[in-house]
PDB file of C-alpha atoms in Angstrom:
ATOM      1  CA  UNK A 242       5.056 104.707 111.807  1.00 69.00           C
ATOM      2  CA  UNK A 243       3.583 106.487 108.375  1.00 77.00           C
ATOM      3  CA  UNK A 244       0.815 104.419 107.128  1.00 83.00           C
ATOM      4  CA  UNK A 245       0.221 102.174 103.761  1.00 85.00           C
ATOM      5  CA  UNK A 246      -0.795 103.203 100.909  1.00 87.00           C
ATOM      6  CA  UNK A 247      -3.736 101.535  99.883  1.00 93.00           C
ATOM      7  CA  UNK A 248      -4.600  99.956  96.591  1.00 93.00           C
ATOM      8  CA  UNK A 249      -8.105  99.628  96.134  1.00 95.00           C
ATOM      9  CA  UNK A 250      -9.326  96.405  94.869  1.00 96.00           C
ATOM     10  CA  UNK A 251      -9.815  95.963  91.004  1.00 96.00           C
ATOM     11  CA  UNK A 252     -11.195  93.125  88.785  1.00 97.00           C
ATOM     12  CA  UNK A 253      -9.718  91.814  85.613  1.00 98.00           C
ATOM     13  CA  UNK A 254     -11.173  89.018  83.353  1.00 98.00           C
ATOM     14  CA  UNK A 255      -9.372  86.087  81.398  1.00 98.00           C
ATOM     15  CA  UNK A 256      -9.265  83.189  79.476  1.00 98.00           C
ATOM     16  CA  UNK A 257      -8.413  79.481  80.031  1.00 98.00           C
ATOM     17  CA  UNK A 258      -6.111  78.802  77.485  1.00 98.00           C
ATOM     18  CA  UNK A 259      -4.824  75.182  78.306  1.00 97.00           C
ATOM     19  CA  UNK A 260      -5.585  72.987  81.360  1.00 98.00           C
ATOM     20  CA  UNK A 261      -2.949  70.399  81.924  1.00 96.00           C
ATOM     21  CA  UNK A 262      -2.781  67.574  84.712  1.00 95.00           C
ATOM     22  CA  UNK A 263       0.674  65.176  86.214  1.00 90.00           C
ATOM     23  CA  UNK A 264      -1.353  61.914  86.605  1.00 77.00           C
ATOM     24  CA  UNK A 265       2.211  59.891  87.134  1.00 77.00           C
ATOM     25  CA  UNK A 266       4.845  60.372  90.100  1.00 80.00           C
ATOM     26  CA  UNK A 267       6.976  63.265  88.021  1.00 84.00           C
ATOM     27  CA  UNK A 268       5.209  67.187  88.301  1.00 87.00           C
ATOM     28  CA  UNK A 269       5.357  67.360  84.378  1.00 94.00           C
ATOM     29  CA  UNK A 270       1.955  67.769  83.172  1.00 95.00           C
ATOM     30  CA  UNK A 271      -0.054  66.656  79.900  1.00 94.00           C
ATOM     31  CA  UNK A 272      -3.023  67.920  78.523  1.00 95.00           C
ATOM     32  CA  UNK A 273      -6.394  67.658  79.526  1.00 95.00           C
ATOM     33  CA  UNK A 274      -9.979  69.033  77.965  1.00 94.00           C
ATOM     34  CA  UNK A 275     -11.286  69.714  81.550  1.00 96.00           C
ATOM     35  CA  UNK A 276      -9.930  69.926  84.798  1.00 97.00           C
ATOM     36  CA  UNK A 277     -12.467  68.298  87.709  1.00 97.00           C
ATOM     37  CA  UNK A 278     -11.460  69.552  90.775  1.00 98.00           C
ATOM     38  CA  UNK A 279     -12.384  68.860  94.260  1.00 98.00           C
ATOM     39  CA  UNK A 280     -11.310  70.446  97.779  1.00 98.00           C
ATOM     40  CA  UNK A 281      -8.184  67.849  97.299  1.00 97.00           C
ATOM     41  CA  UNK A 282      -6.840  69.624  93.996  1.00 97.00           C
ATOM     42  CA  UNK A 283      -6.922  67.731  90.915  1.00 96.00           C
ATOM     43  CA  UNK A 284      -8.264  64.113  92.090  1.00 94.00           C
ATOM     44  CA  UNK A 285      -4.554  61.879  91.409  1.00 90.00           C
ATOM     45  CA  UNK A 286      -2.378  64.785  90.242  1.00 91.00           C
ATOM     46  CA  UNK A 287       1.117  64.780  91.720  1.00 90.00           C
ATOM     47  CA  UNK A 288       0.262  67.871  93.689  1.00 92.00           C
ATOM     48  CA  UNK A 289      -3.350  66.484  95.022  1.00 94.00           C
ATOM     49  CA  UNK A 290      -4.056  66.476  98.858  1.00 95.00           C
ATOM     50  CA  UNK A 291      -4.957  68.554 101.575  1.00 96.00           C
ATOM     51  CA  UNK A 292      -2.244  68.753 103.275  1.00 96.00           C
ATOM     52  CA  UNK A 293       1.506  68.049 102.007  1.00 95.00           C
ATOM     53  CA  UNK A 294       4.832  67.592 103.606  1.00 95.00           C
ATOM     54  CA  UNK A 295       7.344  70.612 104.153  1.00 94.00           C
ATOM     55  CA  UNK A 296      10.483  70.867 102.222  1.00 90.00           C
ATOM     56  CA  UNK A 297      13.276  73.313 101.262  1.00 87.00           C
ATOM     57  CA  UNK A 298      10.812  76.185 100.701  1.00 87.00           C
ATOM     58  CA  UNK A 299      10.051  75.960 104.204  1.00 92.00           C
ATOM     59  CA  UNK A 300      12.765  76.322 106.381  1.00 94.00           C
ATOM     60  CA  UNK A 301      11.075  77.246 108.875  1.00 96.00           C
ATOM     61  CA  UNK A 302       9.821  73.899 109.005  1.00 97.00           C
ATOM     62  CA  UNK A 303      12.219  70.312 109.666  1.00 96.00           C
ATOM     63  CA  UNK A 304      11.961  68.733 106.557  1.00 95.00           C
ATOM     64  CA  UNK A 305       8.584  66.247 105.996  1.00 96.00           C
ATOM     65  CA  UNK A 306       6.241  68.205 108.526  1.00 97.00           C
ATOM     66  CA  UNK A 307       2.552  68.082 107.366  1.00 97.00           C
ATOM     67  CA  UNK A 308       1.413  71.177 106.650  1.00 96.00           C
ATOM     68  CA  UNK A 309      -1.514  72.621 104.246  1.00 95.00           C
ATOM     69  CA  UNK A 310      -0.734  72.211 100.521  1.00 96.00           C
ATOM     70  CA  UNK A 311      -1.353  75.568  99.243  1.00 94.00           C
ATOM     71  CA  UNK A 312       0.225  74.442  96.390  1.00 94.00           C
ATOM     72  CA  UNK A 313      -2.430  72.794  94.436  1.00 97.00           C
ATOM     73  CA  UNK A 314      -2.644  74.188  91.285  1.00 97.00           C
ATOM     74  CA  UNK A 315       0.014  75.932  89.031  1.00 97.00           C
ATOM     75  CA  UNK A 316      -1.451  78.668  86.950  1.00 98.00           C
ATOM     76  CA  UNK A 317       0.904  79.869  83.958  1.00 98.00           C
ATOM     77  CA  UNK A 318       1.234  83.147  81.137  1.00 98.00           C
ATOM     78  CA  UNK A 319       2.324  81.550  77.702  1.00 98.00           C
ATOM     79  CA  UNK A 320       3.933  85.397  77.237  1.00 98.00           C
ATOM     80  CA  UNK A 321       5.653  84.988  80.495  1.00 98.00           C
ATOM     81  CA  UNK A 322       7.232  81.626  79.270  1.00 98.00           C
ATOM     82  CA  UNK A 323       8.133  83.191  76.176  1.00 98.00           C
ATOM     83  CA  UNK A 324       9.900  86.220  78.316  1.00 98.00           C
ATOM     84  CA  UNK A 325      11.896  83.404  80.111  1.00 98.00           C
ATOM     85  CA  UNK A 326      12.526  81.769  77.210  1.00 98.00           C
ATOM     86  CA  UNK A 327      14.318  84.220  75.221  1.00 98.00           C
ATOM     87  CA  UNK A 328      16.195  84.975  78.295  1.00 97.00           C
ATOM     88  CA  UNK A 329      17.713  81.274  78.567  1.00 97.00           C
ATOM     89  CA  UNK A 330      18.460  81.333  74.373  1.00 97.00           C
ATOM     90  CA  UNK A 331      16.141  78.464  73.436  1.00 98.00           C
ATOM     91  CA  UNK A 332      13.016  79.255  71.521  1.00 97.00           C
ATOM     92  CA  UNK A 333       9.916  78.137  73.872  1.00 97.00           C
ATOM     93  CA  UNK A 334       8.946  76.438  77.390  1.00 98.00           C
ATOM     94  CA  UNK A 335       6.279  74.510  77.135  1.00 98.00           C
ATOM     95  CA  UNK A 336       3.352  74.824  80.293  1.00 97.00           C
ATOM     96  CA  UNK A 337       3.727  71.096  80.537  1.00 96.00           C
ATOM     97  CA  UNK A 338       7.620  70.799  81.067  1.00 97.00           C
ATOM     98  CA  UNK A 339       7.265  73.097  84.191  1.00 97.00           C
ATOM     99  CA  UNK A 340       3.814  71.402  85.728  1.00 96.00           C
ATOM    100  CA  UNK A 341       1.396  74.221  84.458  1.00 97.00           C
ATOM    101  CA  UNK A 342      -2.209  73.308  85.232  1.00 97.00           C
ATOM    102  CA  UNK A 343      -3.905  75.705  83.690  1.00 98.00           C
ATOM    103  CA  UNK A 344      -2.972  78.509  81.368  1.00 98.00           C
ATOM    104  CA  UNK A 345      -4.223  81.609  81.715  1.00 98.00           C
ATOM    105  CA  UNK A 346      -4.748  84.207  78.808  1.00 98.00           C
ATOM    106  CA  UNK A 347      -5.657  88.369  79.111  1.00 97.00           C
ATOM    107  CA  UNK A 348      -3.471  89.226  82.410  1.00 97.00           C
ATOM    108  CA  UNK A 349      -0.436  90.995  81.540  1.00 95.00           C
ATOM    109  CA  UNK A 350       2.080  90.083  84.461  1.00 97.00           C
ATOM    110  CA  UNK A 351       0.118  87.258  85.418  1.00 98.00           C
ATOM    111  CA  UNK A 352       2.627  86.175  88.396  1.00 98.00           C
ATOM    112  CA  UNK A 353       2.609  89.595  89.980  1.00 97.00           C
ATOM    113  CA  UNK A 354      -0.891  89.087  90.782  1.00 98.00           C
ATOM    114  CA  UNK A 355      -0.952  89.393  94.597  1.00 97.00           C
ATOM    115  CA  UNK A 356      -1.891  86.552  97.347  1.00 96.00           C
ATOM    116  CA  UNK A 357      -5.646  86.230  98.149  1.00 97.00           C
ATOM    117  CA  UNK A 358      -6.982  87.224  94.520  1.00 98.00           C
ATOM    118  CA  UNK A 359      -9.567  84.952  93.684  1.00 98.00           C
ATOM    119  CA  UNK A 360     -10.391  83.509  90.074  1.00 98.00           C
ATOM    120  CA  UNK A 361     -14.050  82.772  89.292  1.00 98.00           C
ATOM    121  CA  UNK A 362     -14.295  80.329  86.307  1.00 98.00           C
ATOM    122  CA  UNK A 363     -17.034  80.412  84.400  1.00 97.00           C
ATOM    123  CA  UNK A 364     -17.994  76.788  85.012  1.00 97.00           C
ATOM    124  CA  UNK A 365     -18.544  77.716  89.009  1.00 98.00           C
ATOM    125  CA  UNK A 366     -14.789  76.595  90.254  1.00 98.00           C
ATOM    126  CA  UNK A 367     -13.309  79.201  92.279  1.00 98.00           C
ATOM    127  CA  UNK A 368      -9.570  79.354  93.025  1.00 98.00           C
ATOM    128  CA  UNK A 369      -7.237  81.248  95.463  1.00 98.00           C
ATOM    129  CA  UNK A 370      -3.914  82.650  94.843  1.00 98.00           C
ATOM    130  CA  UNK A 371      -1.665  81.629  97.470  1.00 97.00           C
ATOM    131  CA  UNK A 372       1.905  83.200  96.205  1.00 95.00           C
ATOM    132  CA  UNK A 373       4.438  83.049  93.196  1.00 96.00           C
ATOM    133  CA  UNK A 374       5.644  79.884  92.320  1.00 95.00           C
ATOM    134  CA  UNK A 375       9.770  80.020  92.999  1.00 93.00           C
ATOM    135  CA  UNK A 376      11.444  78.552  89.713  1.00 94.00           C
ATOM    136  CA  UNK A 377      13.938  75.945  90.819  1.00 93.00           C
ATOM    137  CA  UNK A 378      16.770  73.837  88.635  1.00 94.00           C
ATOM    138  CA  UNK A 379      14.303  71.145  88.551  1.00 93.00           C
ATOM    139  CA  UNK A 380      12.331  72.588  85.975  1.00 96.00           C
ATOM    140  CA  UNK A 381      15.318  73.968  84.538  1.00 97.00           C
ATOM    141  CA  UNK A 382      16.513  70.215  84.106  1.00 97.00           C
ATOM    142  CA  UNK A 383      13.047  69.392  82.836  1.00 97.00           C
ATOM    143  CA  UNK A 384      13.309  72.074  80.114  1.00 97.00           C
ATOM    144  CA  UNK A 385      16.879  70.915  79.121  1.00 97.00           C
ATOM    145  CA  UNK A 386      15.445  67.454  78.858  1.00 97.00           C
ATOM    146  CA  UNK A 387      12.582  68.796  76.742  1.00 97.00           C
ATOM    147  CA  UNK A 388      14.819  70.446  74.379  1.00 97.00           C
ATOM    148  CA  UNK A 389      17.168  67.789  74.023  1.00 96.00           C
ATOM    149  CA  UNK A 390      20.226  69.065  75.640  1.00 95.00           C
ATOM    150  CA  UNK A 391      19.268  66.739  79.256  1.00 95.00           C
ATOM    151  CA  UNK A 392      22.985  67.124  81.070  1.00 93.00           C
ATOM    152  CA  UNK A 393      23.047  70.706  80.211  1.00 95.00           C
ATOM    153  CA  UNK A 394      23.729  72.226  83.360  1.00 97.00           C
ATOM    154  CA  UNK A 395      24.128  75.729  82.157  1.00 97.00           C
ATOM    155  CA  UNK A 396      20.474  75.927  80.738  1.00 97.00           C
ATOM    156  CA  UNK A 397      19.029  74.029  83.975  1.00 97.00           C
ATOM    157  CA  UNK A 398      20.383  76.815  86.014  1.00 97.00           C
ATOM    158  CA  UNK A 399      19.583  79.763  83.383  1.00 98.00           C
ATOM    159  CA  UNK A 400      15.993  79.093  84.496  1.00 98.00           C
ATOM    160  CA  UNK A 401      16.117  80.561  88.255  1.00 97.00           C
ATOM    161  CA  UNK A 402      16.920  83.737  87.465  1.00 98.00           C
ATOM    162  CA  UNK A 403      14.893  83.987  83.843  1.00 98.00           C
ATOM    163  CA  UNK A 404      11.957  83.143  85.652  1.00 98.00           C
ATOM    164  CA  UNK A 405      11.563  84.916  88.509  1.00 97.00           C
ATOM    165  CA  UNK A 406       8.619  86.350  88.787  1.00 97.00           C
ATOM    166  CA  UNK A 407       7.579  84.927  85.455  1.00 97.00           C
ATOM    167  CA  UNK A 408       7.179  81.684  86.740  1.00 97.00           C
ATOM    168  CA  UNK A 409       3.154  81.702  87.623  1.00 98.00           C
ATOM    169  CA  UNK A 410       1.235  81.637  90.461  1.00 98.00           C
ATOM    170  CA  UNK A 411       0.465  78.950  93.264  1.00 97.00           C
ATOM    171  CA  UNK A 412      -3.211  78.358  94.043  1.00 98.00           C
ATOM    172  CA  UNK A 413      -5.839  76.471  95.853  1.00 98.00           C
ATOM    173  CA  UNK A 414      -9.316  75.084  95.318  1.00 98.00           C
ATOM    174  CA  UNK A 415     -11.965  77.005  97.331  1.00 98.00           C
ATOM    175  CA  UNK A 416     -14.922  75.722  95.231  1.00 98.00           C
ATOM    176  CA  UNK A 417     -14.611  72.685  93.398  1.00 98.00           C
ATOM    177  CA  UNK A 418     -16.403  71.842  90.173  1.00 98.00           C
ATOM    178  CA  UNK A 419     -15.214  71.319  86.369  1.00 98.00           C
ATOM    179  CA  UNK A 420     -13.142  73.862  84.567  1.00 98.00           C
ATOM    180  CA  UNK A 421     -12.980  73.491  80.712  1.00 98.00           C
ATOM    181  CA  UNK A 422     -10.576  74.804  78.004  1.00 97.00           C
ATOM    182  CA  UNK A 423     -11.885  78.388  76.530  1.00 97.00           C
ATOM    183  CA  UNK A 424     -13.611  79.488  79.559  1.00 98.00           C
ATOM    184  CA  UNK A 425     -13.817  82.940  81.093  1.00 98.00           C
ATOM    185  CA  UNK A 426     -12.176  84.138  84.200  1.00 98.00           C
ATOM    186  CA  UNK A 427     -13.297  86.712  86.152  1.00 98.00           C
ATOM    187  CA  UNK A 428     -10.285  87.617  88.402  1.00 98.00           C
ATOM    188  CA  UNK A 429     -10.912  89.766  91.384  1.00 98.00           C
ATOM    189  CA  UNK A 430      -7.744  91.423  93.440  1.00 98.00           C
ATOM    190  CA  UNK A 431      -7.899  92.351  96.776  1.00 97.00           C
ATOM    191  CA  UNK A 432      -7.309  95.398  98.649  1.00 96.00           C
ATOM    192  CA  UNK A 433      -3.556  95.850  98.581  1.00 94.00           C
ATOM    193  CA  UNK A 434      -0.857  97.366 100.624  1.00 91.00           C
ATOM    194  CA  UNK A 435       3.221  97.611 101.849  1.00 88.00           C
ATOM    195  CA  UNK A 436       3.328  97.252 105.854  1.00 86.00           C
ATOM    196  CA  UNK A 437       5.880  99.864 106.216  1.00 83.00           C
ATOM    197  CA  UNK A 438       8.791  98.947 108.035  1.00 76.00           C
ATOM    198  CA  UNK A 439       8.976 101.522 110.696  1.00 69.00           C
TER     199      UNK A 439
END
């Protein structure tokens, strides 16, 4: 078995652009001056808890088991959105459409970032990145709604395959606190590597 290459950590720095919050039952965000967060997420956000219950992203899984919500927060590019956009034909998707929590500004590729980098906010919050957030035709739908053309099943399913790997990042509180719009970001990535396959 050859080993990994190994990609020695790095640090980047960004910007909070927008901070958003889904205060209802539907994941579609509005937004918000700060974000207080505690070890639960954002305190009545759609996403909030500990733990949540499994579903068709984990098959591994019967459907409903409890399981750690790594899923917390929903970090977003604006130029990402605007690569997915042009690749569906319409002229924008909004953060807020899609559930974006916070919008990040000064990472190119911000969903590429790998698992386990941590983002220290100026403010003292500290999150973790858990994984890419899969796009799915119900934020397609939401977009289609958005733009007026709710029905339109052709753009609902255009946005699976514009945004992959555009679509942001998953993440988790691992020190609460306040974040506020126009804060810095220092992001740190970890040590990286491919397990080879043989």
């Amino acid at each position: 078995m050859s080993f990994p290459e190994i990609v020695a950590s790095r640090k980047l720095s960004a910007t909070v652009e927008g901070l958003f919050s889904a205060l209802g039952k539907e994941f579609v965000t509005g937004p918000v001056e700060e974000l207080t967060l505690t070890y639960e997420g954002i305190p009545g956000d759609v996403h909030a808890g500990i733990t949540r219950k499994s579903g068709g992203r984990e098959p591994w899984y019967p459907r409903g088991t409890e399981m750690r919500n790594e899923r917390q927060l929903t970090l977003l590019s604006r130029a990402e959105l605007a690569e997915a956009a042009a690749e569906m034909g319409v002229d924008r998707i909004e953060p807020e459409w899609i559930g974006g929590n916070i919008v990040l500004d000064g990472i190119p590729m911000l969903s590429m970032l790998p698992a386990a980098t941590l983002l220290f906010f100026e403010g003292g919050v500290t999150l973790k990145v858990d994984f890419q957030n899969g796009p799915c035709r119900i934020a397609g739908a939401s977009i289609a709604r958005h733009l007026g053309r709710e029905g339109d099943v052709a753009l609902t399913l255009s946005f699976v395959p514009a945004a992959k790997r555009r679509r942001g990042l998953l993440a988790w509180v691992e020190k609460p606190g306040t974040i506020r719009s126009g804060e810095s970001v220092r992001v740190q990535l970890p040590e990286q590597w491919i397990y080879p396959a043989g």
